[in-house]
């Protein structure tokens, strides 16, 4: 394969990158997202790229369909069958509340109470079936849910992770008459301890499965109509890929599909530049997505709250999403304080400068202060001309007037508050995990990332900022860089001192066979499969576990596993509890394909390094309370090694980079740009 098309659909724009390795061609497009039918944005982008889908070897897609369905409560109607007495697990949660210091709040579970039904069954924590489930009762309950309008059936029994026998019997009882394949069984989706999290994850998977199935089916049909005959690959929350045919069965794994692509790209960029510790900041039109990358690997988490009371406990990249992007709305709260986001103008109506909305955004403030050129900014190709006068009017009415500030002061206040919101979240992410920001570099991308990169660099105290070659298309690039991958987890609760290595190997080998089967469905040969083992472990008596990655070819002996645990625990907490026993709580296994994705720096023909660096023009920029005359450069005209001193603007179709006074931008050999203090 040599011709790849990668697509990332965001809340504001749909980003596409097309790579033809044989021809050495790289093309990108950024088109408005079409919320009513996201696939339309994809096809609009292919038309702008001028490519025929019949000539494409592989299409890779990052999607927000599942995420939006959960957040907007637009998933399928589900019915839950659970153990008698556990009907309200979803609402009892962890007895937490939306606001730590507040006594009010609301919570809406994904399945309303009338669609949650109980059956008599019981399995002990040790896996003993204390009360076998009655298939006739399960059928009766399921038939009632079907008659009431349930499209999806979720089966989640107490302690099913220890023994799935009752869940399997229930599944066999209902699959014969349930009218579709939408049956989510917890022991198949997450055979792991913690009742609430397991139930929530299974419900989320069932809730989005029909939507994903229909969306991928329609998209695949449309692609075939345009001549594309190969598999469609979908980005998972763990940064890996899976086929569109497999994706509905593993629906919960697509929840953070889009942001995962950005983190994957940031890790690849850092590796190419020889940087081990970086933090990625994807500042798009709607949100900011942050991910720590240490030792070249994006941080992973085993649980993420999609929103209050809805945890998802599957392996995924540890990405924090915050409502702070270029389209975030500026508003005054009831105390008279300027706020930015989390609401966004989105692609429709968009920022006030486009003449559809009246609420000012960060984009409007950047336009008024001269950071954006209305002639070259994003949206020009799609008839969306920026009008600075509309931005000034919106800023004066909504911000300047209430705060008694002139237009420029109000616009700079919007940028300052927005910048501090982004920087504050990023700094907290680093410091809370015990990291020194000075040891990290920033990879800033997304349509608004390069605009804030210098500000974040200065306010957080990071070593340097990296601006990718196509910053506005970086998440789409990351979709292309992923591998076909599947993660497995199962609770075993083995006491390490009494561990039988043969039993542990049997568990891993069973999942390895299942992983090989899945990858074979997706066209991967056995010789190209990579397997990585790990576990969730803790000292005896501890509630929470830490994730331990086993070194490659590590023998599964008690001593080797203990050494791996000690190393992980010491890195996390700097001290060991030597006198305590160790419990291996969950086994984890990852299977992935092995391939080397193309590098942009090897395909792009950059200007000769001897080329003279000249600005295309100068542009007045209001910054730090005064006007500056900034030099404007064509980003793509800068050769390797070129150095540009601030104040400067680096312009390109997918993003704008601002270099502040006292800083400089240098083009790295990889064609990415390094922004650092001039001294």
XYZ file of C-alpha atoms in Angstrom:
679
model
C 0.000 0.000 0.000
C 1.285 3.466 -0.808
C -1.775 5.745 -0.973
C -3.357 6.631 2.368
C -6.274 8.891 3.250
C -6.717 9.818 6.901
C -9.769 11.699 8.195
C -10.406 13.266 11.603
C -13.866 14.735 12.200
C -13.906 17.369 14.939
C -16.597 19.591 16.369
C -15.734 22.522 14.089
C -13.655 21.205 11.179
C -13.077 17.939 9.369
C -9.375 17.414 8.653
C -7.968 15.230 5.888
C -4.457 14.249 4.849
C -3.666 12.261 1.712
C -0.268 10.633 1.241
C 0.943 8.983 -1.957
C 4.312 7.477 -1.039
C 5.175 6.366 -4.571
C 4.568 9.816 -6.041
C 5.939 11.671 -3.023
C 2.694 13.624 -2.733
C 1.190 15.007 0.473
C -2.085 16.963 0.389
C -4.206 18.308 3.226
C -7.679 19.820 3.539
C -9.650 21.415 6.352
C -13.385 21.715 5.678
C -16.345 22.625 7.925
C -17.812 19.706 9.848
C -21.343 18.728 8.860
C -22.974 17.816 12.203
C -26.204 16.540 10.671
C -24.244 13.944 8.670
C -20.540 13.790 9.467
C -19.783 11.703 6.387
C -20.646 14.676 4.143
C -17.676 16.598 5.517
C -15.430 13.659 4.636
C -16.596 13.604 1.022
C -16.401 17.404 0.761
C -12.785 17.087 1.853
C -11.926 14.456 -0.757
C -13.349 16.734 -3.441
C -11.181 19.597 -2.199
C -8.139 17.306 -2.258
C -8.974 16.352 -5.834
C -8.512 12.615 -5.274
C -10.502 9.641 -6.512
C -11.381 7.221 -3.731
C -11.009 4.358 -6.202
C -7.262 5.144 -6.253
C -6.864 5.098 -2.452
C -5.341 1.997 -0.845
C -6.423 2.651 2.739
C -8.869 5.001 4.494
C -8.423 5.632 8.242
C -11.061 7.501 10.218
C -11.136 9.173 13.641
C -14.702 9.764 14.774
C -16.640 11.549 17.509
C -19.941 9.763 16.826
C -19.794 7.708 20.034
C -18.561 10.592 22.186
C -21.278 12.947 21.004
C -23.980 10.309 21.451
C -23.104 9.909 25.147
C -22.648 13.598 25.914
C -25.798 14.650 24.050
C -27.804 11.621 25.262
C -28.607 10.590 21.696
C -27.728 6.907 21.937
C -29.987 3.890 21.512
C -32.711 2.906 23.970
C -31.224 0.167 26.121
C -32.677 -2.367 28.503
C -30.555 -3.688 31.387
C -30.923 -7.125 32.970
C -28.988 -7.397 36.228
C -28.801 -9.333 39.476
C -31.693 -9.005 41.898
C -30.964 -6.108 44.241
C -28.578 -4.291 41.890
C -31.031 -2.441 39.677
C -29.820 0.992 40.808
C -26.040 0.553 40.532
C -25.915 3.145 37.733
C -27.528 5.812 39.937
C -25.860 4.922 43.235
C -22.484 5.372 41.459
C -19.728 6.065 44.004
C -21.966 8.407 46.002
C -20.092 11.342 44.545
C -21.563 14.654 43.433
C -21.075 16.946 40.425
C -19.657 19.820 42.478
C -17.358 18.948 45.356
C -18.460 21.828 47.557
C -22.064 22.038 46.357
C -25.175 20.367 47.655
C -27.109 20.499 44.392
C -26.718 18.683 41.100
C -28.484 16.425 38.664
C -27.606 13.105 37.101
C -29.275 11.313 34.231
C -28.228 7.667 33.738
C -27.980 6.323 30.198
C -30.727 3.798 31.005
C -33.810 5.061 32.831
C -35.033 3.047 35.813
C -38.100 1.585 34.108
C -35.783 -0.118 31.593
C -33.618 -1.721 34.282
C -34.904 -5.161 35.320
C -33.720 -7.820 37.795
C -33.441 -11.613 37.715
C -32.558 -14.077 40.447
C -28.956 -15.248 40.176
C -25.794 -14.984 42.246
C -22.072 -15.643 41.828
C -19.622 -15.284 44.708
C -16.490 -13.135 44.499
C -14.520 -16.393 44.255
C -16.511 -17.459 41.183
C -18.817 -20.025 42.785
C -22.336 -20.059 41.293
C -24.518 -19.736 44.387
C -27.779 -19.439 42.417
C -27.966 -20.466 38.786
C -29.899 -18.113 36.532
C -33.273 -19.300 35.222
C -33.287 -18.954 31.393
C -37.096 -18.759 31.297
C -37.080 -15.773 33.680
C -34.413 -14.067 31.571
C -36.481 -14.608 28.425
C -39.593 -13.205 30.087
C -37.772 -10.092 31.282
C -36.061 -9.569 27.909
C -39.352 -9.952 26.040
C -40.840 -7.269 28.283
C -37.967 -4.881 27.514
C -38.316 -5.573 23.802
C -42.058 -4.900 23.938
C -41.390 -1.605 25.743
C -39.142 -0.446 22.897
C -35.591 -1.437 23.883
C -33.264 -1.755 20.886
C -30.219 -2.910 22.858
C -30.059 -5.503 25.611
C -27.355 -5.138 28.285
C -26.612 -8.093 30.579
C -24.520 -7.381 33.665
C -24.558 -9.757 36.643
C -22.838 -9.425 40.010
C -19.295 -10.902 40.046
C -19.588 -12.127 36.449
C -15.900 -11.310 35.992
C -15.085 -14.205 38.372
C -17.392 -16.675 36.610
C -19.310 -15.703 33.447
C -21.468 -18.850 33.535
C -24.746 -17.135 34.458
C -24.205 -14.336 31.931
C -23.494 -16.863 29.189
C -26.663 -18.760 30.061
C -28.660 -15.531 29.942
C -27.138 -14.619 26.584
C -28.008 -18.023 25.130
C -31.579 -17.602 26.380
C -32.165 -14.284 24.593
C -30.078 -14.392 21.420
C -32.594 -16.701 19.708
C -35.400 -14.132 19.703
C -33.660 -10.760 20.091
C -34.178 -9.094 16.684
C -30.622 -7.795 16.206
C -27.019 -8.338 17.292
C -27.118 -5.545 19.867
C -26.628 -7.591 23.031
C -23.879 -6.280 25.351
C -22.573 -8.774 27.926
C -20.275 -7.456 30.677
C -18.070 -10.565 30.846
C -17.308 -10.135 27.139
C -16.713 -6.387 27.264
C -14.968 -5.897 30.629
C -14.387 -9.023 32.760
C -12.876 -6.929 35.547
C -13.586 -6.129 39.179
C -15.627 -3.072 40.355
C -19.341 -3.487 39.797
C -20.290 0.106 38.991
C -17.475 0.706 36.508
C -18.100 -2.641 34.767
C -21.821 -1.916 34.482
C -21.228 1.639 33.226
C -18.721 0.494 30.584
C -21.037 -2.249 29.321
C -23.957 0.182 29.156
C -21.893 2.753 27.237
C -20.863 0.092 24.739
C -24.473 -0.965 24.157
C -25.719 2.629 24.122
C -23.540 3.648 21.148
C -23.337 0.325 19.275
C -26.394 0.800 16.971
C -25.351 4.346 16.072
C -21.823 3.256 15.217
C -23.059 0.241 13.292
C -25.421 2.331 11.162
C -22.875 5.132 10.686
C -20.073 2.812 9.594
C -22.426 0.854 7.338
C -23.633 4.027 5.601
C -20.093 5.362 5.329
C -18.754 2.089 3.938
C -21.572 1.960 1.372
C -20.856 5.545 0.288
C -17.132 4.821 0.004
C -17.882 1.813 -2.172
C -20.153 3.931 -4.366
C -17.187 6.230 -4.925
C -15.017 3.257 -5.898
C -13.218 2.461 -2.637
C -13.069 -1.341 -2.234
C -10.790 -1.927 0.774
C -11.332 -1.966 4.555
C -12.195 1.185 6.458
C -10.053 1.437 9.609
C -11.263 3.219 12.755
C -9.086 4.878 15.398
C -9.552 3.542 18.922
C -9.266 5.355 22.244
C -5.943 3.571 22.877
C -4.434 5.095 19.724
C -4.638 1.837 17.784
C -6.802 0.946 14.812
C -9.530 -1.596 14.114
C -11.689 -2.355 11.108
C -15.148 -0.833 10.717
C -16.582 -4.357 10.770
C -15.102 -5.078 14.209
C -15.722 -1.595 15.646
C -19.435 -1.960 16.543
C -18.645 -5.062 18.633
C -16.056 -3.007 20.540
C -18.061 0.216 20.479
C -16.797 1.593 23.817
C -13.249 1.590 22.401
C -14.080 4.451 19.990
C -15.132 7.004 22.618
C -11.896 9.067 22.418
C -11.152 8.172 18.807
C -10.408 11.690 17.523
C -8.211 13.018 20.380
C -6.236 9.751 20.416
C -4.997 10.519 16.907
C -3.495 13.801 18.056
C -1.628 12.206 20.970
C -0.298 9.471 18.669
C 0.997 12.081 16.224
C 2.608 14.111 19.019
C 4.465 11.006 20.225
C 5.705 10.284 16.685
C 6.838 13.899 16.226
C 8.686 13.846 19.562
C 10.389 10.558 18.637
C 11.528 11.912 15.274
C 12.998 14.980 16.998
C 14.722 12.983 19.724
C 12.503 14.281 22.543
C 11.445 11.799 25.234
C 9.211 13.880 27.520
C 6.605 16.139 25.937
C 3.067 17.283 26.605
C 0.674 17.544 23.679
C -1.866 20.366 23.476
C -4.476 19.978 20.758
C -6.296 23.316 20.715
C -9.043 22.951 18.145
C -12.151 24.945 17.455
C -14.140 23.416 20.295
C -11.806 21.965 22.931
C -8.311 21.559 24.332
C -6.995 17.985 24.581
C -3.919 17.368 26.759
C -1.790 14.208 26.937
C 1.545 13.543 28.683
C 4.111 11.607 26.661
C 6.973 10.146 28.721
C 9.794 8.092 27.303
C 8.195 8.442 23.878
C 4.933 6.748 24.950
C 1.593 8.535 25.500
C 0.241 8.050 29.017
C -2.423 5.373 29.359
C -5.327 5.159 31.763
C -7.697 2.345 32.600
C -10.641 4.585 33.412
C -12.000 7.917 32.215
C -15.199 9.745 33.130
C -17.023 10.734 29.947
C -18.975 13.136 32.115
C -20.170 13.135 35.709
C -21.323 9.672 36.776
C -20.435 7.891 33.513
C -17.015 6.207 33.826
C -15.527 4.148 31.025
C -13.083 1.482 32.245
C -11.269 0.383 29.100
C -7.580 0.916 28.194
C -7.225 4.301 26.524
C -4.813 7.176 26.105
C -4.912 9.428 29.165
C -6.301 12.551 27.488
C -7.871 15.443 29.392
C -10.453 17.414 27.411
C -11.319 20.996 28.367
C -13.810 23.352 26.741
C -11.220 25.862 25.506
C -10.688 26.212 21.756
C -10.625 28.858 19.061
C -14.423 28.839 18.904
C -14.963 28.995 22.680
C -17.430 31.720 23.626
C -16.435 34.707 25.751
C -19.082 35.735 28.295
C -19.559 37.591 31.553
C -20.850 35.575 34.508
C -23.288 36.876 37.141
C -20.400 38.128 39.295
C -19.092 40.274 36.429
C -16.051 38.107 35.665
C -14.958 37.296 32.122
C -15.217 33.578 31.299
C -14.108 31.559 28.273
C -16.046 28.402 27.298
C -16.874 25.634 27.758
C -19.621 26.424 25.229
C -18.383 26.795 21.674
C -19.699 28.454 18.538
C -18.866 25.231 16.636
C -18.999 25.175 12.857
C -22.492 26.646 12.846
C -22.962 29.520 13.580
C -19.198 29.841 14.143
C -17.356 32.929 15.445
C -19.058 36.308 15.159
C -16.688 37.369 12.358
C -18.488 35.022 9.949
C -21.746 36.936 10.311
C -23.872 34.081 11.655
C -23.359 34.356 15.409
C -23.292 37.377 17.722
C -21.293 35.976 20.657
C -17.533 36.753 20.555
C -14.976 33.940 20.585
C -11.210 33.590 20.949
C -11.012 33.674 17.146
C -12.743 37.075 17.105
C -10.277 38.431 19.677
C -7.318 37.152 17.660
C -8.723 38.794 14.531
C -9.228 42.176 16.225
C -5.698 42.188 17.699
C -4.116 41.395 14.335
C -2.989 37.839 15.090
C -5.163 36.511 12.268
C -5.195 37.822 8.719
C -8.767 37.803 7.336
C -7.359 37.141 3.869
C -5.495 33.940 4.775
C -7.203 32.504 7.879
C -9.035 29.166 7.970
C -12.333 29.132 6.078
C -11.462 31.216 3.037
C -11.934 28.311 0.621
C -15.465 27.691 1.820
C -16.977 31.125 1.430
C -16.500 32.037 5.084
C -14.868 35.439 4.925
C -13.762 36.937 8.247
C -15.134 40.414 8.948
C -13.165 42.232 11.698
C -15.978 44.786 12.111
C -18.420 42.061 13.162
C -15.851 40.817 15.679
C -15.388 44.315 17.128
C -19.132 44.782 17.437
C -19.612 41.470 19.247
C -16.675 42.127 21.598
C -17.908 45.630 22.429
C -21.472 44.486 23.131
C -20.766 41.300 25.083
C -17.437 42.036 26.804
C -16.160 45.581 26.389
C -19.384 47.317 27.420
C -20.072 45.279 30.582
C -16.418 45.521 31.689
C -16.010 49.182 30.602
C -13.068 48.334 28.319
C -12.280 49.585 24.833
C -12.282 47.084 21.972
C -8.566 46.271 22.020
C -8.404 45.906 25.809
C -11.471 43.640 25.772
C -10.029 41.524 22.950
C -6.714 41.132 24.746
C -8.582 40.256 27.944
C -10.314 37.423 26.048
C -6.974 36.102 24.796
C -5.397 36.462 28.245
C -8.184 34.590 30.050
C -8.296 31.939 27.324
C -4.516 31.535 27.482
C -4.514 31.204 31.270
C -7.293 28.616 31.090
C -5.268 26.516 28.645
C -1.988 27.023 30.527
C -3.587 26.386 33.911
C -4.979 23.015 32.893
C -1.693 22.005 31.301
C 0.414 23.115 34.292
C -1.885 21.310 36.716
C -1.650 18.129 34.629
C 2.133 18.189 34.954
C 2.483 19.281 38.573
C -0.209 16.959 39.951
C 1.815 14.050 38.598
C 5.023 15.299 40.166
C 6.678 16.529 36.961
C 8.866 19.607 36.527
C 7.469 21.573 33.530
C 11.005 22.708 32.658
C 11.856 19.118 31.701
C 9.028 18.930 29.153
C 8.548 20.284 25.655
C 5.171 21.333 24.294
C 3.767 19.930 21.038
C 1.069 22.437 20.095
C -1.329 21.726 17.268
C -4.942 22.045 16.206
C -6.235 25.103 14.383
C -5.642 27.344 17.438
C -2.696 25.523 19.069
C 0.126 27.430 17.310
C -1.608 30.722 18.162
C -1.337 29.920 21.885
C 1.919 27.917 21.822
C 4.235 30.769 22.749
C 1.873 31.948 25.484
C 1.647 28.439 26.985
C 5.417 28.010 26.753
C 5.996 31.233 28.668
C 3.282 30.833 31.301
C 3.919 27.167 32.147
C 7.717 27.380 32.010
C 8.235 24.596 29.465
C 11.563 24.019 27.749
C 10.354 24.738 24.209
C 7.314 24.542 21.956
C 7.091 22.342 18.860
C 4.768 23.303 15.998
C 4.139 20.406 13.560
C 4.406 20.956 9.815
C 0.631 20.724 9.416
C -0.554 21.764 12.903
C -4.206 22.037 11.944
C -4.187 18.528 10.435
C -2.039 16.797 13.080
C -4.848 14.678 14.551
C -5.632 13.337 11.084
C -1.939 12.535 10.676
C -2.024 10.664 13.988
C -4.884 8.512 12.730
C -2.560 7.429 9.939
C 0.274 6.598 12.339
C -1.704 4.140 14.482
C -1.406 0.366 14.406
C -4.133 -2.246 14.324
C -4.443 -2.986 18.023
C -6.647 -4.692 20.616
C -6.385 -4.647 24.424
C -7.661 -7.305 26.803
C -8.163 -7.215 30.570
C -9.408 -9.761 33.096
C -9.545 -9.825 36.895
C -7.725 -12.804 38.438
C -6.798 -11.646 41.993
C -3.693 -13.842 42.275
C -1.565 -13.661 45.434
C 1.931 -13.310 43.981
C 3.510 -15.403 46.757
C 1.283 -18.368 45.858
C 1.138 -17.737 42.106
C 1.103 -20.727 39.772
C 2.994 -19.446 36.691
C 1.393 -22.134 34.507
C -2.127 -20.874 35.331
C -1.073 -17.300 34.563
C 0.401 -18.346 31.220
C -2.880 -20.073 30.314
C -4.798 -16.817 30.855
C -2.391 -14.828 28.687
C -2.303 -17.508 25.964
C -6.113 -17.547 25.745
C -6.204 -13.785 25.160
C -3.290 -14.001 22.743
C -5.263 -16.505 20.640
C -8.307 -14.228 20.723
C -6.164 -11.254 19.688
C -4.637 -13.184 16.777
C -8.161 -14.091 15.648
C -9.310 -10.461 15.695
C -6.245 -9.251 13.793
C -6.666 -12.071 11.274
C -10.210 -10.771 10.605
C -8.567 -7.426 9.842
C -6.048 -8.934 7.426
C -2.939 -9.152 9.640
C -0.729 -12.212 9.276
C 0.514 -13.981 12.408
C 4.138 -13.092 11.657
C 3.249 -9.386 11.823
C 1.561 -9.551 15.238
C 3.237 -8.008 18.284
C 2.188 -9.064 21.801
C 2.778 -7.077 25.003
C 1.918 -8.301 28.485
C 1.182 -6.389 31.663
C -0.882 -6.401 34.832
C -2.637 -4.211 37.380
C -1.007 -4.854 40.750
C -1.115 -3.587 44.327
C 0.105 -4.359 47.805
C -2.273 -6.496 49.832
C -4.922 -4.290 51.425
C -4.620 -1.424 48.919
C -7.794 -0.333 47.122
C -6.188 1.043 43.975
C -3.760 -0.640 41.606
C -0.904 0.566 39.419
C -0.354 -0.576 35.868
C 2.802 -2.648 35.353
C 4.188 -3.244 31.871
C 6.194 -6.457 31.585
C 9.482 -6.132 29.653
C 9.626 -7.958 26.343
C 10.532 -11.664 26.723
C 10.230 -11.424 30.515
C 9.667 -14.898 32.031
C 6.347 -15.203 33.866
C 7.937 -16.138 37.184
C 7.115 -14.768 40.625
C 10.529 -13.121 40.908
C 10.372 -11.424 37.498
C 6.823 -10.171 38.085
C 7.781 -8.835 41.534
C 10.781 -7.009 40.051
C 8.572 -5.407 37.404
C 6.078 -4.333 40.086
C 8.829 -2.912 42.305
C 10.234 -0.873 39.416
C 6.815 0.556 38.510
C 5.885 1.296 42.128
C 9.234 2.963 42.873
C 8.908 5.178 39.795
C 5.402 6.220 40.860
C 5.865 6.652 44.629
C 9.680 6.600 45.174
C 9.365 4.094 48.040
C 8.499 0.401 48.402
C 6.467 -1.362 51.099
C 8.804 -4.343 51.304
C 7.013 -6.134 54.134
C 3.639 -6.201 52.372
C 2.411 -8.967 50.101
C 1.619 -8.245 46.450
C -1.619 -9.016 44.608
C -1.871 -9.385 40.829
C -5.388 -8.023 40.364
C -5.879 -7.823 36.573
C -3.973 -9.366 33.697
C -3.583 -7.191 30.596
C -2.515 -8.103 27.086
C -2.133 -6.021 23.929
C -1.861 -7.377 20.396
C -0.951 -5.066 17.526
C 0.251 -5.103 13.959
C 3.811 -4.122 13.103
C 4.294 -1.556 10.376
C 6.318 1.567 9.736
C 4.098 4.508 8.773
C 5.424 7.119 6.338
C 7.212 10.212 7.648
C 6.189 13.589 6.297
C 9.768 14.852 6.357
C 10.709 12.114 3.877
C 7.921 13.029 1.444
C 7.814 16.832 1.526
C 10.162 18.749 -0.726
C 11.231 21.692 1.437
C 12.948 24.856 0.148
C 16.729 24.686 -0.233
C 18.532 25.441 3.029
C 20.420 28.211 1.268
C 17.181 30.018 0.454
C 16.943 33.553 1.766
C 14.304 33.970 4.465
C 12.180 37.031 3.675
C 8.839 38.112 5.152
C 5.956 38.428 2.737
C 4.780 41.578 4.530
C 4.468 43.174 7.948
C 1.325 43.252 10.057
C 0.417 45.346 13.137
C -0.269 43.154 16.173
C -1.669 44.342 19.499
C 0.149 42.425 22.235
C 0.886 43.116 25.895
C -0.947 46.451 25.799
C 0.804 47.948 22.777
C 1.108 47.669 19.015
C 4.004 45.759 17.421
C 4.983 45.503 13.770
C 5.171 41.753 13.179
C 6.912 40.188 10.192
C 4.688 37.737 8.327
C 6.265 34.627 6.774
C 4.917 31.877 4.563
C 5.476 28.820 6.759
C 6.000 26.515 3.793
C 8.663 28.808 2.306
C 10.959 28.430 5.337
C 13.902 26.057 4.698
C 15.448 23.714 7.254
C 17.548 25.670 9.752
C 15.750 28.960 9.119
C 15.443 31.205 12.185
C 12.742 33.835 12.624
C 12.795 36.353 15.482
C 9.600 37.563 17.125
C 7.335 39.382 16.834
C 6.457 37.280 13.827
C 3.511 35.472 12.270
C 3.986 32.194 10.391
C 1.048 31.784 8.056
C -0.294 28.603 6.456
C -3.766 27.463 5.327
C -4.502 25.198 8.314
C -3.205 27.336 11.220
C -1.394 30.527 12.219
C 1.673 30.588 14.496
C 2.478 33.679 16.575
C 6.056 34.177 17.823
C 6.148 36.707 20.652
C 8.813 39.391 21.086
C 11.864 37.919 22.814
C 11.344 34.485 21.241
C 12.448 32.875 18.007
C 11.212 30.108 15.713
C 13.690 27.652 14.159
C 12.877 25.080 11.469
C 14.085 21.637 12.599
C 15.423 18.995 10.188
C 12.070 17.208 10.567
C 10.424 20.408 9.211
C 8.656 20.946 12.534
C 9.241 24.339 14.117
C 10.879 24.913 17.502
C 9.811 28.033 19.414
C 12.091 29.036 22.298
C 13.427 32.087 24.113
C 15.783 34.100 21.921
C 18.462 34.209 24.618
